[in-house]
Amino acid sequence: MKSEKISEAVVRRLPVYLRYLNELQKREVSTVSSQELGQKLDLNPAQIRKDLAYFGDFGRKGIGYDVSYLIEKIRQILKLDQKINVALVGAGNLGHALSNYNAFLKDNMKIVAIFDSYSPKVGMKINNLVVQPMEELEKTVHEHGIRIGIITVPDFEAQNVANQLIASGIEAILNFAPTILKAPAHIRIHTADFTTDLQSLAYYLDNGKEDAAHDNNEVDG
Amino acid sequence: MKSEKISEAVVRRLPVYLRYLNELQKREVSTVSSQELGQKLDLNPAQIRKDLAYFGDFGRKGIGYDVSYLIEKIRQILKLDQKINVALVGAGNLGHALSNYNAFLKDNMKIVAIFDSYSPKVGMKINNLVVQPMEELEKTVHEHGIRIGIITVPDFEAQNVANQLIASGIEAILNFAPTILKAPAHIRIHTADFTTDLQSLAYYLDNGKEDAAHDNNEVDG
DNA sequence: TAGATTGTTAATCGATTAACAATC
DNA sequence: TAGATTGTTAATCGATTAACAATC
């Protein structure tokens, strides 16, 4: 165990380890080596050992890592051993889709409130949650001890919503709007922008095929 | 202009530049400096200049970058100056949400077909596209010259769908399923996994507040 | 004991940033 | 000309990987 500061790259790999470990546990595999993890996750085994060693001596020399023990430890590191409540702002298609992923996030991380500023949406029921008006944000954040906000509003509203989330006491934001949010340094913001993902993918297309693009004849209204 | 190989980090920043440049163009701003770009996008100006210089001498010393010209150049680099057709596999909530973003992607990148293996979904109309069965994948990919696939199926189906996309001739994949896909080296895969995003966010929560988590009293069925 | 595998140090690789001559 | 800003080289910083002693 060392006490250097942990880079974001390391932190982002932990959930990936966790996911595969959970799969191993389901298959009743009790031990795994950095070698095998690396092969499955397309990572260098030394990197995996180093990542884990930042947080403790979780493995056994000559043996590998105990799957259940490592799951427990990574869950602790990521704070997934405590209940973390999440608010979602933006009850559009994407917000609707994400609210379904509650199941995925297991018991501990949970979307407990959905907000929208567009009045016809307020009062709608989405996955057992009633869409609330923005006016109730602060009250609800305090009542439920909500610590993370997810933004799924259009880009031009995103900064405004972020400001409101921050003012209400939220600590971290996952932003799906295609815009760079400004926030105080103590607020953690991750951007999940698939237009950027998709556009950067285009760069890697093989240009020998550019004239292979056909007209598109999709069904049209 | 140099001919080193371009790192993925550089390529991923280009769409971010493009997005802000489009905003500037809408506001009829004709020129911008790396300094101003850096400030707006939270990036180092030297990095922006270096990124752009990989592809050409787009700026003018003492002046900055011509907004319209730079937009044109970045669009060329990212191949967004040609029509790129996209197929979406998985007509669930998330697939539905993404198909709406066609508007966002402007004219050149477009979802032109949606597939699902679950028969009750086949034939449904989503944004003017009829959901097709997986059996029609290869035929449709060729007919429309589809080059990119988006995967929005459950994790346990993702690898299988990826294999089919690759077999049908697709060149790149944007994967929303929380799993690491295996593919030949010439296929480019980007993963957009928000469960990972969300879990890594939890790491950054301030632990002084852990006992502030309340019971959650969401509306329940 | 022999084989396997960790944790960790040192080496390498790559990406970011600073600095500045060139020049608009 | 003086001020601004690029393109690029060199310096710095940080992350990944290799190597290996420790040890199960």
Short mmCIF file of C-alpha atoms (C1' of nucleotides) in Angstrom, two decimals:
data_model
loop_
_atom_site.label_atom_id
_atom_site.label_comp_id
_atom_site.label_asym_id
_atom_site.label_seq_id
_atom_site.Cartn_x
_atom_site.Cartn_y
_atom_site.Cartn_z
CA MET A 1 0.00 0.00 0.00
CA LYS A 2 1.31 3.43 -0.94
CA SER A 3 -0.13 6.85 -0.46
CA GLU A 4 0.55 8.49 -3.79
CA LYS A 5 -2.41 10.22 -5.29
CA ILE A 6 -4.50 8.03 -7.50
CA SER A 7 -4.93 9.01 -11.12
CA GLU A 8 -8.32 9.11 -12.76
CA ALA A 9 -7.22 6.42 -15.21
CA VAL A 10 -6.77 4.04 -12.29
CA VAL A 11 -10.14 4.88 -10.78
CA ARG A 12 -11.88 4.36 -14.09
CA ARG A 13 -10.46 0.86 -14.38
CA LEU A 14 -11.73 -0.26 -10.98
CA PRO A 15 -15.38 -0.60 -12.08
CA VAL A 16 -14.18 -2.65 -15.04
CA TYR A 17 -12.36 -5.04 -12.72
CA LEU A 18 -15.38 -5.18 -10.48
CA ARG A 19 -17.70 -6.08 -13.30
CA TYR A 20 -15.59 -9.02 -14.42
CA LEU A 21 -15.02 -10.18 -10.86
CA ASN A 22 -18.77 -10.25 -10.33
CA GLU A 23 -19.06 -12.42 -13.40
CA LEU A 24 -16.40 -14.77 -12.01
CA GLN A 25 -18.20 -14.94 -8.69
CA LYS A 26 -21.44 -15.86 -10.43
CA ARG A 27 -19.53 -18.67 -12.13
CA GLU A 28 -18.20 -19.71 -8.71
CA VAL A 29 -14.58 -19.09 -9.65
CA SER A 30 -12.81 -18.40 -6.37
CA THR A 31 -9.38 -17.17 -7.48
CA VAL A 32 -8.04 -15.14 -10.37
CA SER A 33 -4.59 -13.97 -11.47
CA SER A 34 -3.64 -10.58 -12.88
CA GLN A 35 -2.64 -12.52 -15.96
CA GLU A 36 -6.14 -13.82 -16.55
CA LEU A 37 -7.77 -10.50 -15.72
CA GLY A 38 -5.47 -8.80 -18.16
CA GLN A 39 -6.31 -11.18 -20.92
CA LYS A 40 -10.05 -10.81 -20.48
CA LEU A 41 -10.00 -7.05 -20.08
CA ASP A 42 -7.32 -6.22 -22.65
CA LEU A 43 -5.01 -4.76 -20.04
CA ASN A 44 -1.42 -5.36 -19.01
CA PRO A 45 -1.22 -7.64 -15.94
CA ALA A 46 1.45 -5.43 -14.36
CA GLN A 47 -0.91 -2.51 -14.65
CA ILE A 48 -3.67 -4.38 -12.90
CA ARG A 49 -1.37 -5.41 -10.05
CA LYS A 50 -0.14 -1.86 -9.73
CA ASP A 51 -3.65 -0.42 -9.77
CA LEU A 52 -4.76 -2.70 -6.97
CA ALA A 53 -1.57 -2.22 -4.96
CA TYR A 54 -2.35 1.49 -4.61
CA PHE A 55 -5.12 0.48 -2.24
CA GLY A 56 -3.69 -2.49 -0.39
CA ASP A 57 -2.12 -5.93 -0.61
CA PHE A 58 -5.12 -7.80 -1.88
CA GLY A 59 -3.43 -10.71 -3.57
CA ARG A 60 -1.37 -13.71 -2.48
CA LYS A 61 1.98 -14.44 -4.05
CA GLY A 62 1.97 -17.65 -6.02
CA ILE A 63 -1.82 -17.81 -5.82
CA GLY A 64 -3.53 -14.73 -7.20
CA TYR A 65 -6.53 -12.78 -5.93
CA ASP A 66 -9.47 -14.17 -4.02
CA VAL A 67 -12.48 -13.15 -6.09
CA SER A 68 -14.91 -12.46 -3.25
CA TYR A 69 -12.36 -10.61 -1.17
CA LEU A 70 -11.31 -8.43 -4.09
CA ILE A 71 -14.94 -7.62 -4.91
CA GLU A 72 -15.45 -6.54 -1.32
CA LYS A 73 -12.35 -4.36 -1.38
CA ILE A 74 -13.10 -2.66 -4.69
CA ARG A 75 -16.65 -1.99 -3.58
CA GLN A 76 -15.26 -0.30 -0.50
CA ILE A 77 -12.80 1.77 -2.50
CA LEU A 78 -15.52 2.94 -4.88
CA LYS A 79 -17.86 3.54 -1.93
CA LEU A 80 -20.34 1.11 -3.41
CA ASP A 81 -20.67 -0.48 0.00
CA GLN A 82 -22.80 2.46 1.08
CA LYS A 83 -26.10 3.65 -0.27
CA ILE A 84 -25.64 6.39 -2.85
CA ASN A 85 -28.70 8.24 -4.05
CA VAL A 86 -28.82 9.80 -7.48
CA ALA A 87 -31.09 12.42 -9.06
CA LEU A 88 -31.79 12.57 -12.76
CA VAL A 89 -32.65 15.86 -14.46
CA GLY A 90 -34.29 15.66 -17.85
CA ALA A 91 -37.18 13.26 -18.37
CA GLY A 92 -36.73 12.89 -22.12
CA ASN A 93 -35.92 9.72 -24.03
CA LEU A 94 -32.42 9.43 -22.66
CA GLY A 95 -33.46 10.11 -19.08
CA HIS A 96 -36.13 7.49 -19.47
CA ALA A 97 -33.61 4.99 -20.77
CA LEU A 98 -31.18 5.62 -17.94
CA SER A 99 -33.81 5.34 -15.24
CA ASN A 100 -34.23 1.76 -16.36
CA TYR A 101 -30.65 0.98 -15.49
CA ASN A 102 -31.42 1.10 -11.81
CA ALA A 103 -31.51 -2.65 -11.94
CA PHE A 104 -27.97 -2.66 -13.27
CA LEU A 105 -26.61 -0.51 -10.54
CA LYS A 106 -27.59 -2.98 -7.87
CA ASP A 107 -29.02 -1.91 -4.56
CA ASN A 108 -26.47 0.66 -3.57
CA MET A 109 -26.55 3.25 -6.28
CA LYS A 110 -30.03 4.27 -7.14
CA ILE A 111 -31.92 6.97 -9.00
CA VAL A 112 -34.40 8.15 -6.37
CA ALA A 113 -35.78 11.27 -8.07
CA ILE A 114 -36.41 12.60 -11.58
CA PHE A 115 -36.84 16.27 -12.45
CA ASP A 116 -37.92 18.22 -15.49
CA SER A 117 -38.57 21.89 -16.05
CA TYR A 118 -41.12 21.28 -18.78
CA SER A 119 -44.48 21.33 -17.02
CA PRO A 120 -46.30 18.72 -19.13
CA LYS A 121 -43.70 16.18 -18.03
CA VAL A 122 -44.08 16.95 -14.35
CA GLY A 123 -46.30 14.41 -12.67
CA MET A 124 -45.59 11.69 -15.22
CA LYS A 125 -44.59 8.41 -13.68
CA ILE A 126 -41.33 6.84 -14.85
CA ASN A 127 -40.31 3.55 -13.26
CA ASN A 128 -42.22 4.22 -10.05
CA LEU A 129 -40.85 7.74 -9.76
CA VAL A 130 -43.03 10.78 -10.29
CA VAL A 131 -41.33 13.49 -12.36
CA GLN A 132 -40.90 16.53 -10.14
CA PRO A 133 -40.60 20.22 -11.06
CA MET A 134 -37.19 21.87 -10.71
CA GLU A 135 -38.54 23.95 -7.86
CA GLU A 136 -38.50 20.87 -5.66
CA LEU A 137 -34.87 20.01 -6.42
CA GLU A 138 -33.20 21.39 -3.32
CA LYS A 139 -35.81 20.07 -0.93
CA THR A 140 -35.69 16.60 -2.44
CA VAL A 141 -31.90 16.49 -2.57
CA HIS A 142 -31.79 17.14 1.16
CA GLU A 143 -34.61 14.81 2.06
CA HIS A 144 -33.09 11.87 0.22
CA GLY A 145 -29.44 12.73 0.84
CA ILE A 146 -28.87 12.75 -2.93
CA ARG A 147 -25.17 13.08 -3.78
CA ILE A 148 -24.90 12.58 -7.53
CA GLY A 149 -26.83 14.25 -10.35
CA ILE A 150 -27.28 13.00 -13.90
CA ILE A 151 -27.96 15.63 -16.55
CA THR A 152 -29.96 14.57 -19.60
CA VAL A 153 -31.35 17.92 -20.68
CA PRO A 154 -30.57 19.69 -23.99
CA ASP A 155 -27.13 21.31 -24.16
CA PHE A 156 -28.39 24.88 -23.81
CA GLU A 157 -30.00 24.05 -20.45
CA ALA A 158 -27.16 21.93 -19.09
CA GLN A 159 -25.06 24.62 -17.41
CA ASN A 160 -28.12 26.09 -15.75
CA VAL A 161 -29.19 22.70 -14.44
CA ALA A 162 -25.65 22.00 -13.25
CA ASN A 163 -25.67 25.25 -11.30
CA GLN A 164 -28.92 24.30 -9.64
CA LEU A 165 -27.66 20.83 -8.77
CA ILE A 166 -24.53 22.31 -7.25
CA ALA A 167 -26.49 24.93 -5.33
CA SER A 168 -28.68 22.18 -3.92
CA GLY A 169 -25.63 20.46 -2.46
CA ILE A 170 -24.85 17.70 -4.92
CA GLU A 171 -21.21 16.52 -5.00
CA ALA A 172 -20.76 15.00 -8.46
CA ILE A 173 -22.38 15.14 -11.88
CA LEU A 174 -22.62 12.79 -14.81
CA ASN A 175 -23.31 15.01 -17.81
CA PHE A 176 -24.84 13.63 -21.00
CA ALA A 177 -25.30 17.02 -22.64
CA PRO A 178 -22.74 17.81 -25.35
CA THR A 179 -21.21 20.79 -23.62
CA ILE A 180 -18.34 21.57 -21.23
CA LEU A 181 -19.77 22.42 -17.82
CA LYS A 182 -18.10 24.95 -15.55
CA ALA A 183 -18.12 24.13 -11.85
CA PRO A 184 -16.14 24.72 -8.66
CA ALA A 185 -13.14 22.43 -8.24
CA HIS A 186 -14.71 20.36 -5.47
CA ILE A 187 -17.52 19.21 -7.76
CA ARG A 188 -16.56 16.19 -9.82
CA ILE A 189 -17.93 16.13 -13.34
CA HIS A 190 -17.79 13.29 -15.83
CA THR A 191 -18.96 13.83 -19.35
CA ALA A 192 -20.65 11.05 -21.27
CA ASP A 193 -21.01 12.50 -24.70
CA PHE A 194 -21.79 10.06 -27.45
CA THR A 195 -21.84 12.58 -30.26
CA THR A 196 -18.15 13.07 -29.50
CA ASP A 197 -17.64 9.31 -29.32
CA LEU A 198 -19.31 8.81 -32.64
CA GLN A 199 -17.52 11.63 -34.43
CA SER A 200 -14.13 10.46 -33.26
CA LEU A 201 -14.99 6.96 -34.50
CA ALA A 202 -15.46 8.36 -37.98
CA TYR A 203 -11.79 9.36 -38.02
CA TYR A 204 -10.79 5.71 -37.99
CA LEU A 205 -12.87 4.69 -40.98
CA ASP A 206 -10.80 3.45 -43.83
CA ASN A 207 -10.76 6.09 -46.50
CA GLY A 208 -10.31 3.68 -49.37
CA LYS A 209 -14.01 3.05 -49.10
CA GLU A 210 -15.31 6.57 -49.14
CA ASP A 211 -17.05 6.23 -52.49
CA ALA A 212 -18.79 3.09 -51.32
CA ALA A 213 -21.33 5.24 -49.48
CA HIS A 214 -24.70 4.77 -51.06
CA ASP A 215 -27.76 6.94 -51.09
CA ASN A 216 -29.87 6.12 -48.12
CA ASN A 217 -33.38 5.00 -48.75
CA GLU A 218 -34.80 4.78 -45.30
CA VAL A 219 -38.58 4.73 -44.85
CA ASP A 220 -39.66 8.30 -44.81
CA GLY A 221 -42.80 10.04 -43.63
CA MET B 1 2.32 19.53 -40.66
CA LYS B 2 4.10 16.43 -39.44
CA SER B 3 3.49 12.81 -40.10
CA GLU B 4 3.78 11.26 -36.67
CA LYS B 5 0.95 8.95 -35.80
CA ILE B 6 -1.95 10.65 -34.09
CA SER B 7 -2.90 9.53 -30.62
CA GLU B 8 -6.49 8.72 -29.72
CA ALA B 9 -6.48 11.53 -27.16
CA VAL B 10 -5.90 14.02 -29.97
CA VAL B 11 -8.65 12.55 -32.14
CA ARG B 12 -11.11 12.66 -29.26
CA ARG B 13 -10.52 16.35 -28.75
CA LEU B 14 -11.25 17.27 -32.36
CA PRO B 15 -15.04 16.87 -32.05
CA VAL B 16 -14.91 19.04 -28.95
CA TYR B 17 -13.15 21.79 -30.89
CA LEU B 18 -15.62 21.38 -33.71
CA ARG B 19 -18.60 21.75 -31.44
CA TYR B 20 -17.40 25.02 -29.97
CA LEU B 21 -16.34 26.34 -33.38
CA ASN B 22 -19.85 25.67 -34.67
CA GLU B 23 -21.18 27.69 -31.77
CA LEU B 24 -18.82 30.55 -32.64
CA GLN B 25 -19.88 30.42 -36.26
CA LYS B 26 -23.52 30.65 -35.25
CA ARG B 27 -22.61 33.75 -33.26
CA GLU B 28 -20.83 35.11 -36.35
CA VAL B 29 -17.44 35.19 -34.67
CA SER B 30 -14.92 34.93 -37.50
CA THR B 31 -11.63 34.38 -35.68
CA VAL B 32 -10.55 32.60 -32.52
CA SER B 33 -7.22 32.11 -30.71
CA SER B 34 -5.94 28.95 -29.07
CA GLN B 35 -5.99 30.99 -25.87
CA GLU B 36 -9.74 31.57 -26.04
CA LEU B 37 -10.47 28.01 -27.13
CA GLY B 38 -8.42 26.74 -24.22
CA GLN B 39 -10.27 28.85 -21.75
CA LYS B 40 -13.69 27.75 -22.95
CA LEU B 41 -12.81 24.08 -23.25
CA ASP B 42 -10.60 23.75 -20.16
CA LEU B 43 -7.58 22.82 -22.21
CA ASN B 44 -4.05 24.14 -22.49
CA PRO B 45 -3.67 26.49 -25.50
CA ALA B 46 -0.36 24.89 -26.45
CA GLN B 47 -2.09 21.55 -26.59
CA ILE B 48 -4.75 22.87 -28.91
CA ARG B 49 -2.16 24.38 -31.24
CA LYS B 50 -0.20 21.15 -31.22
CA ASP B 51 -3.30 19.04 -31.88
CA LEU B 52 -4.23 21.14 -34.88
CA ALA B 53 -0.67 21.34 -36.17
CA TYR B 54 -0.61 17.55 -36.61
CA PHE B 55 -2.98 18.02 -39.51
CA GLY B 56 -1.82 21.25 -41.09
CA ASP B 57 -1.03 24.92 -40.64
CA PHE B 58 -4.53 26.14 -40.05
CA GLY B 59 -3.82 29.31 -38.10
CA ARG B 60 -2.23 32.68 -38.81
CA LYS B 61 0.50 34.03 -36.60
CA GLY B 62 -0.54 37.11 -34.73
CA ILE B 63 -4.19 36.54 -35.73
CA GLY B 64 -5.48 33.15 -34.67
CA TYR B 65 -7.71 30.67 -36.49
CA ASP B 66 -10.40 31.49 -39.01
CA VAL B 67 -13.50 29.85 -37.58
CA SER B 68 -15.12 28.76 -40.85
CA TYR B 69 -11.87 27.48 -42.29
CA LEU B 70 -11.04 25.49 -39.18
CA ILE B 71 -14.52 23.97 -39.12
CA GLU B 72 -14.05 22.89 -42.71
CA LYS B 73 -10.67 21.36 -41.95
CA ILE B 74 -11.73 19.47 -38.84
CA ARG B 75 -14.76 18.14 -40.66
CA GLN B 76 -12.44 16.82 -43.36
CA ILE B 77 -10.11 15.24 -40.81
CA LEU B 78 -12.97 13.51 -39.02
CA LYS B 79 -14.48 12.52 -42.40
CA LEU B 80 -17.64 14.37 -41.50
CA ASP B 81 -17.57 15.94 -44.95
CA GLN B 82 -18.78 12.66 -46.38
CA LYS B 83 -22.01 10.82 -45.74
CA ILE B 84 -21.55 8.17 -43.07
CA ASN B 85 -24.36 5.74 -42.49
CA VAL B 86 -24.88 4.10 -39.14
CA ALA B 87 -26.87 1.05 -38.01
CA LEU B 88 -28.29 0.70 -34.53
CA VAL B 89 -28.81 -2.74 -33.00
CA GLY B 90 -31.14 -2.94 -30.03
CA ALA B 91 -34.48 -1.15 -30.17
CA GLY B 92 -34.88 -0.77 -26.41
CA ASN B 93 -35.15 2.43 -24.45
CA LEU B 94 -31.57 3.44 -25.06
CA GLY B 95 -31.67 2.64 -28.75
CA HIS B 96 -34.83 4.67 -29.00
CA ALA B 97 -33.19 7.60 -27.24
CA LEU B 98 -30.13 7.50 -29.49
CA SER B 99 -32.14 7.31 -32.68
CA ASN B 100 -33.48 10.74 -31.76
CA TYR B 101 -30.03 12.21 -31.87
CA ASN B 102 -29.97 12.03 -35.63
CA ALA B 103 -30.81 15.69 -35.56
CA PHE B 104 -27.68 16.35 -33.54
CA LEU B 105 -25.42 14.52 -35.89
CA LYS B 106 -26.27 16.86 -38.73
CA ASP B 107 -26.75 15.62 -42.24
CA ASN B 108 -23.62 13.59 -42.66
CA MET B 109 -23.75 10.97 -39.96
CA LYS B 110 -27.07 9.29 -39.82
CA ILE B 111 -28.73 6.23 -38.35
CA VAL B 112 -30.30 4.63 -41.40
CA ALA B 113 -31.37 1.27 -39.99
CA ILE B 114 -32.43 -0.23 -36.66
CA PHE B 115 -32.31 -3.92 -35.83
CA ASP B 116 -33.60 -6.10 -33.02
CA SER B 117 -33.61 -9.85 -32.54
CA TYR B 118 -36.76 -9.81 -30.44
CA SER B 119 -39.58 -10.48 -32.84
CA PRO B 120 -42.31 -8.31 -31.23
CA LYS B 121 -40.07 -5.29 -31.81
CA VAL B 122 -39.51 -6.07 -35.47
CA GLY B 123 -41.80 -3.97 -37.64
CA MET B 124 -42.18 -1.22 -35.05
CA LYS B 125 -41.54 2.23 -36.43
CA ILE B 126 -38.98 4.37 -34.63
CA ASN B 127 -38.31 7.84 -36.03
CA ASN B 128 -39.32 6.87 -39.55
CA LEU B 129 -37.27 3.69 -39.48
CA VAL B 130 -38.88 0.26 -39.37
CA VAL B 131 -37.15 -2.09 -36.92
CA GLN B 132 -35.66 -4.95 -38.94
CA PRO B 133 -34.83 -8.51 -37.88
CA MET B 134 -31.15 -9.43 -37.48
CA GLU B 135 -31.45 -11.70 -40.52
CA GLU B 136 -31.55 -8.60 -42.73
CA LEU B 137 -28.41 -7.08 -41.22
CA GLU B 138 -25.91 -8.04 -43.87
CA LYS B 139 -28.16 -7.20 -46.79
CA THR B 140 -29.05 -3.79 -45.35
CA VAL B 141 -25.47 -2.95 -44.43
CA HIS B 142 -24.46 -3.50 -48.04
CA GLU B 143 -27.44 -1.75 -49.56
CA HIS B 144 -26.95 1.40 -47.50
CA GLY B 145 -23.16 1.30 -47.32
CA ILE B 146 -23.38 1.30 -43.53
CA ARG B 147 -19.94 1.69 -41.93
CA ILE B 148 -20.58 2.15 -38.21
CA GLY B 149 -22.69 0.08 -35.82
CA ILE B 150 -24.11 1.14 -32.47
CA ILE B 151 -24.79 -1.63 -29.97
CA THR B 152 -27.55 -1.05 -27.42
CA VAL B 153 -28.44 -4.63 -26.57
CA PRO B 154 -28.04 -6.28 -23.14
CA ASP B 155 -24.46 -7.19 -22.21
CA PHE B 156 -24.88 -10.93 -22.75
CA GLU B 157 -25.87 -10.38 -26.39
CA ALA B 158 -23.31 -7.70 -27.17
CA GLN B 159 -20.41 -9.88 -28.32
CA ASN B 160 -22.68 -11.88 -30.56
CA VAL B 161 -24.12 -8.75 -32.13
CA ALA B 162 -20.62 -7.34 -32.57
CA ASN B 163 -19.59 -10.49 -34.41
CA GLN B 164 -22.54 -10.17 -36.74
CA LEU B 165 -21.84 -6.49 -37.38
CA ILE B 166 -18.22 -7.29 -38.18
CA ALA B 167 -19.18 -10.19 -40.42
CA SER B 168 -21.53 -7.93 -42.32
CA GLY B 169 -18.66 -5.61 -43.15
CA ILE B 170 -18.96 -2.79 -40.63
CA GLU B 171 -15.73 -0.93 -39.82
CA ALA B 172 -16.33 0.59 -36.38
CA ILE B 173 -18.57 0.05 -33.37
CA LEU B 174 -19.88 2.25 -30.60
CA ASN B 175 -20.73 -0.12 -27.77
CA PHE B 176 -23.14 0.85 -25.01
CA ALA B 177 -23.23 -2.58 -23.41
CA PRO B 178 -21.19 -2.91 -20.22
CA THR B 179 -18.77 -5.49 -21.53
CA ILE B 180 -15.38 -5.64 -23.25
CA LEU B 181 -15.86 -6.68 -26.86
CA LYS B 182 -13.30 -8.77 -28.69
CA ALA B 183 -12.70 -7.89 -32.31
CA PRO B 184 -10.02 -8.02 -35.02
CA ALA B 185 -7.52 -5.17 -34.85
CA HIS B 186 -8.85 -3.39 -37.93
CA ILE B 187 -12.25 -2.88 -36.29
CA ARG B 188 -12.35 0.23 -34.14
CA ILE B 189 -14.41 -0.06 -30.99
CA HIS B 190 -15.36 2.71 -28.58
CA THR B 191 -17.11 1.86 -25.38
CA ALA B 192 -19.68 4.22 -23.91
CA ASP B 193 -20.46 2.64 -20.60
CA PHE B 194 -22.26 4.82 -18.13
CA THR B 195 -22.39 2.27 -15.34
CA THR B 196 -18.59 2.55 -15.29
CA ASP B 197 -18.82 6.34 -15.45
CA LEU B 198 -21.21 6.43 -12.55
CA GLN B 199 -19.30 3.98 -10.38
CA SER B 200 -16.04 5.82 -10.84
CA LEU B 201 -17.82 9.05 -9.88
CA ALA B 202 -18.71 7.53 -6.54
CA TYR B 203 -15.01 7.26 -5.72
CA TYR B 204 -14.77 11.04 -5.64
CA LEU B 205 -17.59 11.57 -3.15
CA ASP B 206 -16.44 13.15 0.04
CA ASN B 207 -16.45 10.53 2.72
CA GLY B 208 -17.11 12.93 5.56
CA LYS B 209 -20.71 12.82 4.49
CA GLU B 210 -21.27 9.10 4.36
CA ASP B 211 -23.67 9.06 7.27
CA ALA B 212 -25.72 11.80 5.65
CA ALA B 213 -27.32 9.18 3.40
CA HIS B 214 -30.98 8.95 4.27
CA ASP B 215 -33.51 6.25 3.72
CA ASN B 216 -35.06 6.66 0.35
CA ASN B 217 -38.78 7.08 0.18
CA GLU B 218 -39.46 7.07 -3.50
CA VAL B 219 -42.95 6.45 -4.76
CA ASP B 220 -43.33 2.72 -4.94
CA GLY B 221 -45.81 0.45 -6.70
"C1'" DT C 1 11.41 -28.34 -3.93
"C1'" DA C 2 9.63 -26.30 -8.40
"C1'" DG C 3 6.23 -23.43 -10.36
"C1'" DA C 4 3.30 -19.59 -10.03
"C1'" DT C 5 2.27 -15.08 -9.05
"C1'" DT C 6 2.35 -11.04 -6.29
"C1'" DG C 7 4.07 -6.21 -5.02
"C1'" DT C 8 7.33 -2.91 -6.29
"C1'" DT C 9 11.26 -0.67 -8.38
"C1'" DA C 10 13.33 0.84 -12.44
"C1'" DA C 11 12.95 1.61 -17.42
"C1'" DT C 12 10.28 3.03 -21.07
"C1'" DC C 13 7.06 5.25 -23.43
"C1'" DG C 14 3.87 8.84 -24.45
"C1'" DA C 15 1.35 12.96 -23.59
"C1'" DT C 16 1.22 17.64 -21.83
"C1'" DT C 17 3.14 22.05 -21.13
"C1'" DA C 18 6.56 25.82 -21.44
"C1'" DA C 19 9.19 28.63 -24.12
"C1'" DC C 20 10.33 31.14 -28.06
"C1'" DA C 21 11.56 32.33 -32.90
"C1'" DA C 22 8.81 33.48 -36.77
"C1'" DT C 23 5.51 36.51 -38.53
"C1'" DC C 24 1.00 38.64 -39.13
"C1'" DT D 1 6.72 49.54 -35.14
"C1'" DA D 2 4.54 47.11 -31.08
"C1'" DG D 3 1.46 43.56 -29.76
"C1'" DA D 4 -0.50 39.23 -30.58
"C1'" DT D 5 -0.38 34.61 -31.67
"C1'" DT D 6 1.06 30.69 -34.28
"C1'" DG D 7 3.93 26.34 -35.06
"C1'" DT D 8 7.47 23.73 -33.07
"C1'" DT D 9 11.25 22.28 -30.18
"C1'" DA D 10 12.69 21.13 -25.74
"C1'" DA D 11 11.47 20.19 -20.94
"C1'" DT D 12 8.43 18.17 -17.90
"C1'" DC D 13 5.28 15.33 -16.21
"C1'" DG D 14 2.73 11.14 -15.76
"C1'" DA D 15 1.30 6.64 -17.07
"C1'" DT D 16 2.46 2.07 -18.70
"C1'" DT D 17 5.33 -1.87 -18.89
"C1'" DA D 18 9.29 -4.88 -17.81
"C1'" DA D 19 11.82 -7.17 -14.60
"C1'" DC D 20 12.60 -9.49 -10.46
"C1'" DA D 21 13.03 -10.52 -5.44
"C1'" DA D 22 9.81 -12.27 -2.19
"C1'" DT D 23 6.88 -15.90 -1.09
"C1'" DC D 24 2.89 -18.93 -1.36
#
